[in-house]
Short mmCIF file of C-alpha atoms and ligand atoms in Angstrom, two decimals:
data_model
loop_
_atom_site.label_atom_id
_atom_site.label_comp_id
_atom_site.label_asym_id
_atom_site.label_seq_id
_atom_site.Cartn_x
_atom_site.Cartn_y
_atom_site.Cartn_z
CA UNK H 1 -36.36 -3.40 0.33
CA UNK H 2 -33.32 -5.77 0.98
CA UNK H 3 -30.90 -3.10 0.55
CA UNK H 4 -32.89 -0.70 2.87
CA UNK H 5 -32.76 -3.36 5.52
CA UNK H 6 -29.00 -3.95 4.95
CA UNK H 7 -28.38 -0.29 5.45
CA UNK H 8 -30.54 0.04 8.63
CA UNK H 9 -28.62 -2.92 10.17
CA UNK H 10 -25.39 -1.48 9.47
CA UNK H 11 -26.48 1.66 11.13
CA UNK H 12 -27.40 -0.22 14.24
CA UNK H 13 -23.77 -1.49 14.53
CA UNK H 14 -22.19 2.00 15.06
CA UNK H 15 -21.46 1.49 18.68
CA UNK H 16 -20.11 -2.12 18.16
CA UNK H 17 -17.92 -0.80 15.37
CA UNK H 18 -16.44 1.89 17.60
CA UNK H 19 -15.84 -0.52 20.36
CA UNK H 20 -14.14 -2.91 17.87
CA UNK H 21 -11.78 -0.03 16.82
CA UNK H 22 -10.99 0.75 20.56
CA UNK H 23 -10.29 -2.84 21.38
CA UNK H 24 -7.84 -3.28 18.53
CA UNK H 25 -6.18 0.01 19.07
CA UNK H 26 -4.70 -1.45 22.33
CA UNK H 27 -3.51 -4.58 20.66
CA UNK H 28 -0.32 -2.91 19.33
CA UNK H 29 0.35 -4.94 16.26
CA UNK H 30 3.72 -3.59 15.27
CA UNK H 31 6.13 -5.36 13.13
CA UNK H 32 9.23 -7.04 14.52
CA UNK H 33 10.94 -4.88 12.03
CA UNK H 34 10.02 -1.97 14.09
CA UNK H 35 10.63 -3.50 17.28
CA UNK H 36 7.13 -4.84 17.98
CA UNK H 37 5.81 -8.31 18.66
CA UNK H 38 3.74 -8.63 15.60
CA UNK H 39 0.16 -9.29 14.88
CA UNK H 40 -0.69 -12.29 17.01
CA UNK H 41 -2.94 -10.80 19.53
CA UNK H 42 -4.83 -8.65 17.19
CA UNK H 43 -5.34 -11.67 14.76
CA UNK H 44 -7.02 -13.53 17.73
CA UNK H 45 -9.35 -10.66 18.44
CA UNK H 46 -10.13 -10.45 14.67
CA UNK H 47 -10.98 -14.07 14.73
CA UNK H 48 -13.50 -13.60 17.47
CA UNK H 49 -15.18 -10.75 15.55
CA UNK H 50 -15.59 -13.03 12.36
CA UNK H 51 -16.77 -15.96 14.41
CA UNK H 52 -20.08 -15.53 12.48
CA UNK H 53 -18.45 -16.49 9.09
CA UNK H 54 -19.24 -19.72 7.32
CA UNK H 55 -15.45 -20.68 7.07
CA UNK H 56 -12.39 -19.30 8.64
CA UNK H 57 -8.97 -20.42 7.50
CA UNK H 58 -5.51 -19.40 8.78
CA UNK H 59 -2.35 -19.11 6.91
CA UNK H 60 0.62 -18.47 9.36
CA UNK H 61 3.94 -17.39 8.03
CA UNK H 62 6.76 -18.32 10.16
CA UNK H 63 8.63 -15.56 11.92
CA UNK H 64 10.70 -16.36 14.95
CA UNK H 65 10.88 -12.68 15.98
CA UNK H 66 7.23 -12.42 16.36
CA UNK H 67 4.94 -13.57 19.24
CA UNK H 68 4.40 -17.16 19.14
CA UNK H 69 6.54 -17.37 16.19
CA UNK H 70 4.02 -16.52 13.60
CA UNK H 71 2.89 -13.69 11.32
CA UNK H 72 -1.06 -14.67 11.03
CA UNK H 73 -3.02 -14.32 7.85
CA UNK H 74 -6.65 -15.11 7.94
CA UNK H 75 -9.41 -15.65 5.48
CA UNK H 76 -13.06 -15.46 6.58
CA UNK H 77 -15.59 -16.61 4.21
CA UNK H 78 -19.25 -16.02 3.88
CA UNK H 79 -21.06 -18.10 1.32
CA UNK H 80 -22.90 -16.40 -1.46
CA UNK H 81 -25.73 -17.30 -3.68
CA UNK H 82 -23.43 -17.98 -6.55
CA UNK H 83 -20.37 -19.71 -5.15
CA UNK H 84 -18.27 -19.50 -8.27
CA UNK H 85 -16.89 -16.18 -7.45
CA UNK H 86 -15.78 -14.19 -4.39
CA UNK H 87 -15.53 -10.57 -3.46
CA UNK H 88 -12.32 -10.16 -1.53
CA UNK H 89 -11.97 -7.34 0.91
CA UNK H 90 -8.17 -7.18 2.11
CA UNK H 91 -7.15 -5.33 5.17
CA UNK H 92 -3.93 -5.40 7.03
CA UNK H 93 -3.55 -6.14 10.82
CA UNK H 94 -0.20 -4.31 11.25
CA UNK H 95 0.25 -0.78 12.37
CA UNK H 96 3.20 1.48 12.28
CA UNK H 97 4.74 2.87 15.60
CA UNK H 98 3.46 5.84 17.02
CA UNK H 99 6.50 8.07 16.30
CA UNK H 100 7.33 11.12 18.43
CA UNK H 101 4.74 10.62 21.39
CA UNK H 102 5.07 14.38 22.19
CA UNK H 103 3.35 15.21 18.99
CA UNK H 104 0.14 13.04 20.11
CA UNK H 105 -2.65 14.67 22.09
CA UNK H 106 -3.40 11.41 23.79
CA UNK H 107 -2.10 7.95 24.28
CA UNK H 108 -1.84 6.45 20.73
CA UNK H 109 -2.73 2.89 21.94
CA UNK H 110 -5.88 4.03 23.91
CA UNK H 111 -8.68 5.29 21.51
CA UNK H 112 -10.23 8.51 22.27
CA UNK H 113 -13.81 9.16 20.69
CA UNK H 114 -14.41 12.85 20.22
CA UNK H 115 -16.53 15.01 17.81
CA UNK H 116 -17.48 12.05 15.50
CA UNK H 117 -13.88 10.65 15.16
CA UNK H 118 -11.74 7.88 16.96
CA UNK H 119 -8.12 8.83 17.55
CA UNK H 120 -5.50 6.35 17.96
CA UNK H 121 -2.57 4.60 16.12
CA UNK H 122 -4.12 2.29 13.47
CA UNK H 123 -7.73 3.46 13.43
CA UNK H 124 -7.67 4.72 9.93
CA UNK H 125 -4.60 2.51 8.66
CA UNK H 126 -6.07 0.10 8.46
CA UNK H 127 -8.56 -0.70 11.11
CA UNK H 128 -11.44 1.29 9.40
CA UNK H 129 -11.30 -1.30 6.68
CA UNK H 130 -11.07 -4.23 9.11
CA UNK H 131 -14.13 -3.01 10.84
CA UNK H 132 -16.03 -1.90 7.93
CA UNK H 133 -15.56 -5.08 6.08
CA UNK H 134 -16.46 -7.29 8.86
CA UNK H 135 -19.70 -5.53 9.66
CA UNK H 136 -20.57 -5.45 5.93
CA UNK H 137 -20.23 -9.18 5.88
CA UNK H 138 -21.92 -9.53 9.52
CA UNK H 139 -25.20 -7.68 8.22
CA UNK H 140 -25.95 -10.54 5.75
CA UNK H 141 -25.47 -12.99 8.37
CA UNK H 142 -27.73 -11.22 10.92
CA UNK H 143 -30.46 -10.65 8.37
CA UNK H 144 -30.36 -14.19 7.00
CA UNK H 145 -29.61 -12.68 3.43
CA UNK H 146 -27.16 -14.26 1.25
CA UNK H 147 -24.63 -12.02 -0.68
CA UNK H 148 -24.53 -12.41 -4.53
CA UNK H 149 -21.20 -13.98 -4.37
CA UNK H 150 -18.91 -15.30 -1.56
CA UNK H 151 -17.38 -12.65 0.55
CA UNK H 152 -13.88 -13.31 1.51
CA UNK H 153 -12.67 -11.16 4.36
CA UNK H 154 -8.76 -11.26 4.14
CA UNK H 155 -6.67 -9.97 6.90
CA UNK H 156 -2.91 -9.99 6.34
CA UNK H 157 0.01 -9.08 8.29
CA UNK H 158 3.41 -7.22 7.41
CA UNK H 159 1.70 -4.71 4.89
CA UNK H 160 3.70 -1.66 6.51
CA UNK H 161 7.12 -3.45 6.00
CA UNK H 162 6.89 -5.06 2.50
CA UNK H 163 4.30 -7.86 2.80
CA UNK H 164 6.88 -10.70 2.87
CA UNK H 165 4.86 -12.61 5.81
CA UNK H 166 1.65 -11.19 4.41
CA UNK H 167 0.11 -11.10 1.04
CA UNK H 168 3.58 -12.04 -0.66
CA UNK H 169 3.52 -15.05 1.48
CA UNK H 170 -0.09 -16.06 0.58
CA UNK H 171 0.39 -15.52 -3.25
CA UNK H 172 3.70 -17.64 -3.10
CA UNK H 173 2.52 -20.41 -0.88
CA UNK H 174 -1.29 -20.35 -1.44
CA UNK H 175 -1.52 -18.78 -4.78
CA UNK H 176 -4.49 -21.12 -5.70
CA UNK H 177 -6.75 -19.07 -3.37
CA UNK H 178 -6.62 -16.00 -5.66
CA UNK H 179 -8.83 -16.46 -8.74
CA UNK H 180 -8.49 -14.16 -11.57
CA UNK H 181 -12.23 -13.57 -12.06
CA UNK H 182 -12.72 -12.72 -8.42
CA UNK H 183 -13.31 -9.06 -7.28
CA UNK H 184 -10.57 -7.55 -5.14
CA UNK H 185 -11.13 -4.59 -2.89
CA UNK H 186 -8.21 -3.00 -0.96
CA UNK H 187 -9.47 -0.18 1.42
CA UNK H 188 -6.18 1.18 2.30
CA UNK H 189 -6.10 4.51 0.57
CA UNK H 190 -8.75 7.11 -0.89
CA UNK H 191 -10.03 10.54 -0.69
CA UNK H 192 -12.14 12.42 1.90
CA UNK H 193 -15.09 12.32 -0.57
CA UNK H 194 -14.69 8.71 -1.22
CA UNK H 195 -14.56 9.53 -5.08
CA UNK H 196 -11.21 8.01 -6.05
CA UNK H 197 -10.59 4.52 -6.91
CA UNK H 198 -7.01 3.66 -7.40
CA UNK H 199 -6.43 1.20 -10.27
CA UNK H 200 -2.88 1.58 -11.44
CA UNK H 201 0.67 2.41 -10.02
CA UNK H 202 3.91 3.59 -11.59
CA UNK H 203 6.73 1.32 -11.31
CA UNK H 204 9.08 2.51 -8.46
CA UNK H 205 12.81 2.27 -8.93
CA UNK H 206 15.42 3.70 -6.65
CA UNK H 207 18.94 3.88 -7.62
CA UNK H 208 22.07 4.26 -5.57
CA UNK H 209 25.12 5.26 -7.48
CA UNK H 210 28.51 5.03 -6.10
CA UNK H 211 31.18 6.70 -8.00
CA UNK H 212 34.80 5.97 -7.13
CA UNK H 213 37.69 8.03 -8.24
CA UNK H 214 40.93 8.80 -6.36
CA UNK H 215 41.18 11.21 -3.59
CA UNK H 216 43.85 13.81 -3.52
CA UNK H 217 44.58 17.42 -2.35
CA UNK H 218 42.35 19.95 -4.20
CA UNK H 219 45.48 22.07 -5.13
CA UNK H 220 46.89 19.10 -7.06
CA UNK H 221 43.80 17.77 -8.96
CA UNK H 222 45.96 15.90 -11.53
CA UNK H 223 47.05 13.64 -8.70
CA UNK H 224 43.67 12.24 -8.38
CA UNK H 225 40.25 11.71 -9.98
CA UNK H 226 37.32 13.88 -8.75
CA UNK H 227 34.52 11.41 -8.08
CA UNK H 228 32.20 14.24 -7.28
CA UNK H 229 32.72 15.88 -10.76
CA UNK H 230 32.02 12.51 -12.34
CA UNK H 231 29.00 12.04 -10.16
CA UNK H 232 27.52 15.46 -10.94
CA UNK H 233 27.85 14.99 -14.62
CA UNK H 234 26.27 11.45 -14.16
CA UNK H 235 23.33 13.05 -12.15
CA UNK H 236 22.68 15.83 -14.70
CA UNK H 237 23.07 13.49 -17.69
CA UNK H 238 20.45 11.00 -16.16
CA UNK H 239 18.13 13.90 -15.32
CA UNK H 240 18.25 15.01 -18.85
CA UNK H 241 18.17 11.75 -20.80
CA UNK H 242 15.54 10.04 -18.64
CA UNK H 243 13.08 13.13 -18.76
CA UNK H 244 13.50 13.41 -22.52
CA UNK H 245 13.08 9.73 -23.55
CA UNK H 246 10.39 8.64 -21.06
CA UNK H 247 8.06 11.58 -21.57
CA UNK H 248 4.84 9.95 -22.31
CA UNK H 249 1.64 11.35 -20.47
CA UNK H 250 -1.05 9.39 -18.94
CA UNK H 251 -4.05 11.56 -17.40
CA UNK H 252 -5.04 8.62 -15.27
CA UNK H 253 -2.01 9.67 -13.04
CA UNK H 254 -1.37 12.71 -11.15
CA UNK H 255 1.23 13.92 -12.01
CA UNK H 256 0.43 12.46 -15.47
CA UNK H 257 4.17 11.86 -16.26
CA UNK H 258 6.93 9.59 -15.22
CA UNK H 259 9.08 11.08 -12.46
CA UNK H 260 12.92 11.04 -12.05
CA UNK H 261 14.21 12.81 -9.07
CA UNK H 262 17.81 12.91 -7.65
CA UNK H 263 17.27 12.88 -3.94
CA UNK H 264 19.62 11.72 -1.12
CA UNK H 265 23.35 12.61 -1.29
CA UNK H 266 25.71 11.20 1.09
CA UNK H 267 28.44 13.26 2.58
CA UNK H 268 31.99 13.04 1.01
CA UNK H 269 35.04 14.77 2.45
CA UNK H 270 34.76 16.76 5.60
CA UNK H 271 37.08 19.61 4.36
CA UNK H 272 37.16 22.04 1.43
CA UNK H 273 40.65 21.32 0.26
CA UNK H 274 40.21 17.62 -0.39
CA UNK H 275 39.14 16.33 -3.65
CA UNK H 276 36.68 13.53 -3.10
CA UNK H 277 37.60 10.01 -4.21
CA UNK H 278 34.04 8.76 -3.60
CA UNK H 279 30.63 10.20 -4.39
CA UNK H 280 27.21 8.53 -3.57
CA UNK H 281 23.90 9.83 -4.60
CA UNK H 282 20.45 8.42 -5.17
CA UNK H 283 17.49 8.76 -7.64
CA UNK H 284 13.82 8.13 -6.95
CA UNK H 285 12.32 7.02 -10.25
CA UNK H 286 8.49 6.37 -10.81
CA UNK H 287 7.63 5.05 -14.30
CA UNK H 288 4.42 4.94 -16.01
CA UNK H 289 3.24 1.28 -16.58
CA UNK H 290 3.52 1.65 -20.29
CA UNK H 291 7.37 1.51 -20.12
CA UNK H 292 9.30 -1.70 -19.61
CA UNK H 293 11.68 -0.95 -16.72
CA UNK H 294 14.30 -3.18 -18.34
CA UNK H 295 14.60 -0.42 -20.98
CA UNK H 296 15.15 2.18 -18.57
CA UNK H 297 17.75 0.12 -16.75
CA UNK H 298 19.58 -0.51 -19.98
CA UNK H 299 19.71 3.22 -20.67
CA UNK H 300 21.03 4.00 -17.24
CA UNK H 301 23.69 1.45 -17.66
CA UNK H 302 24.82 2.94 -20.93
CA UNK H 303 25.20 6.40 -19.38
CA UNK H 304 26.99 4.97 -16.38
CA UNK H 305 29.53 3.40 -18.98
CA UNK H 306 29.91 6.55 -20.90
CA UNK H 307 30.69 8.63 -17.58
CA UNK H 308 33.16 5.75 -16.46
CA UNK H 309 35.05 6.18 -19.59
CA UNK H 310 34.87 9.90 -19.78
CA UNK H 311 36.31 10.36 -16.21
CA UNK H 312 38.08 7.06 -15.64
CA UNK H 313 35.95 6.36 -12.57
CA UNK H 314 34.26 3.14 -11.40
CA UNK H 315 30.48 3.22 -10.72
CA UNK H 316 28.34 0.77 -9.22
CA UNK H 317 24.71 0.83 -9.34
CA UNK H 318 22.48 -0.56 -6.47
CA UNK H 319 18.57 -0.69 -5.83
CA UNK H 320 17.39 0.08 -2.42
CA UNK H 321 13.99 -0.43 -4.11
CA UNK H 322 13.01 -2.00 -7.35
CA UNK H 323 9.31 -2.61 -7.98
CA UNK H 324 7.72 -4.62 -10.54
CA UNK H 325 5.79 -3.24 -13.37
CA UNK H 326 2.28 -4.25 -12.62
CA UNK H 327 -0.68 -4.19 -15.00
CA UNK H 328 -3.49 -1.74 -14.65
CA UNK H 329 -6.67 -2.94 -13.28
CA UNK H 330 -9.17 -3.14 -16.12
CA UNK H 331 -11.68 -0.18 -15.91
CA UNK H 332 -14.46 -2.43 -17.30
CA UNK H 333 -13.91 -5.13 -14.71
CA UNK H 334 -17.04 -6.18 -12.66
CA UNK H 335 -15.30 -4.96 -9.48
CA UNK H 336 -14.73 -1.43 -10.72
CA UNK H 337 -18.32 -1.15 -12.06
CA UNK H 338 -19.87 -2.67 -8.88
CA UNK H 339 -17.67 -0.41 -6.67
CA UNK H 340 -18.67 2.75 -8.65
CA UNK H 341 -22.13 2.06 -8.36
CA UNK H 342 -22.15 1.30 -4.77
CA UNK H 343 -20.20 4.58 -4.02
CA UNK H 344 -22.95 6.59 -5.93
CA UNK H 345 -25.68 4.74 -4.08
CA UNK H 346 -24.25 5.46 -0.53
CA UNK H 347 -22.24 8.51 -0.87
CA UNK H 348 -23.93 10.05 -3.95
CA UNK H 349 -20.65 10.90 -5.53
CA UNK H 350 -19.31 9.85 -9.03
CA UNK H 351 -16.12 8.09 -8.40
CA UNK H 352 -13.19 8.39 -10.87
CA UNK H 353 -10.48 5.93 -11.42
CA UNK H 354 -6.93 7.13 -11.00
CA UNK H 355 -3.15 5.99 -10.89
CA UNK H 356 -0.69 6.80 -8.29
CA UNK H 357 3.26 7.13 -7.83
CA UNK H 358 3.46 3.61 -6.79
CA UNK H 359 3.79 1.47 -3.56
CA UNK H 360 0.53 -0.06 -2.43
CA UNK H 361 -0.05 -3.78 -1.59
CA UNK H 362 -2.52 -4.01 -4.35
CA UNK H 363 0.48 -4.24 -6.73
CA UNK H 364 1.10 -7.80 -5.65
CA UNK H 365 -2.47 -8.73 -6.51
CA UNK H 366 -2.30 -6.97 -9.83
CA UNK H 367 1.11 -8.71 -10.61
CA UNK H 368 -0.70 -12.04 -9.95
CA UNK H 369 -3.48 -11.19 -12.63
CA UNK H 370 -6.19 -9.87 -10.05
CA UNK H 371 -8.10 -6.72 -10.84
CA UNK H 372 -7.82 -4.87 -7.68
CA UNK H 373 -9.43 -1.67 -6.54
CA UNK H 374 -7.77 0.42 -3.86
CA UNK H 375 -10.69 2.61 -2.26
CA UNK H 376 -11.94 3.90 1.05
CA UNK H 377 -13.48 7.09 2.16
CA UNK H 378 -10.52 8.50 4.31
CA UNK H 379 -8.76 11.62 5.08
CA UNK H 380 -5.31 9.99 4.59
CA UNK H 381 -3.80 10.32 8.10
CA UNK H 382 -1.76 7.20 7.80
CA UNK H 383 1.26 7.14 9.96
CA UNK H 384 0.62 10.82 11.33
CA UNK H 385 0.43 11.66 14.97
CA UNK H 386 -3.32 12.05 16.07
CA UNK H 387 -4.36 9.69 13.36
CA UNK H 388 -8.22 9.55 13.31
CA UNK H 389 -10.99 7.62 11.77
CA UNK H 390 -14.08 9.51 10.89
CA UNK H 391 -16.87 7.21 12.27
CA UNK H 392 -19.31 8.26 9.48
CA UNK H 393 -16.82 7.03 6.91
CA UNK H 394 -16.29 3.72 8.74
CA UNK H 395 -20.07 3.05 8.69
CA UNK H 396 -20.48 4.49 5.17
CA UNK H 397 -17.69 2.20 3.81
CA UNK H 398 -19.50 -0.86 5.42
CA UNK H 399 -22.73 0.17 3.51
CA UNK H 400 -20.62 0.47 0.32
CA UNK H 401 -19.20 -2.94 0.88
CA UNK H 402 -22.68 -4.47 1.69
CA UNK H 403 -24.26 -2.76 -1.39
CA UNK H 404 -21.50 -4.03 -3.45
CA UNK H 405 -21.87 -7.53 -2.30
CA UNK H 406 -25.85 -7.62 -2.70
CA UNK H 407 -26.00 -6.27 -6.29
ZN1 LIG M 501 -2.35 0.78 5.33
#
């Protein structure tokens, strides 16, 4: 009976939810890294939306480049029957820039509602989550029902540009907030059926190799050292050795193996008859969490030393990105079980747990020992032109969170 009431109440919020989306869309929360003023205005608006909460706490990260010198982070708390535990629902306030405007059919910062969808920058990534989590919590308040545990709505800044002023800041400066037994939901990725719960990530390592030899005329190769040849040997050796040695399979992931791809190649000499003295290329590696990245780094160093000796070149190794190896969320944790059940109740589908190539904000939580689930029902239009949010998914996700919190 209680659940029916909750579901009915959420349905009645549909128009308010659409309005919240449209209002937020106009409050361009673009990172100073991308030339924006940050999340201040949007955070003020979100604070109004959550004014029903039992407690609101603000954790501002200082950033002089942003409006009023801060990158806001907010925790809005609703008290549960059992106050020893909390269900966290984390969403991010920032959005990415609109990109090429000519690819948009409408103004990206003026929401358009059409055919059951809301169009605009940020409506899916990550406002759907902001709205669905807020209205899920509000339902309890409006009906005078207490959720089973506390609900902590967490709104963070800076997710798109690395989370230094967002969840990383919170974990570093206010780590005591995050209890290991709490339940953590991150509705920032998912599938159109709502049947994929992401619980693990591969470790991302990006390598930049700079091979230095000696430039000379190509007709007199003995006068120099061809950095391009040494680089090519290094590339193929890495490709072979890494694939052979780190060849484990884990079907949680798609693809179920570690990946090692040579990607970017910087230009060397402009003309055909010059033997290059410098060669720069990159590798994008995504390693299954069963492997210690330190072992991989050691193997790469050994290969680099070999190639240096073989050709008489000097090779430096840099890391444009080096992720941490993060634990896999326990599939038997309470959060995974509750979420699966709530998805079944609301959407009628059996959700499966999956691992991905790496790179969500949940990794920081997992690294801190928190069992985080990344889940939402979305079509994955993040960062694209004509980004949209399916209104039924936004309302449905609110029902899932309310169900989860009422169990
Ligand atoms: Zn996002």
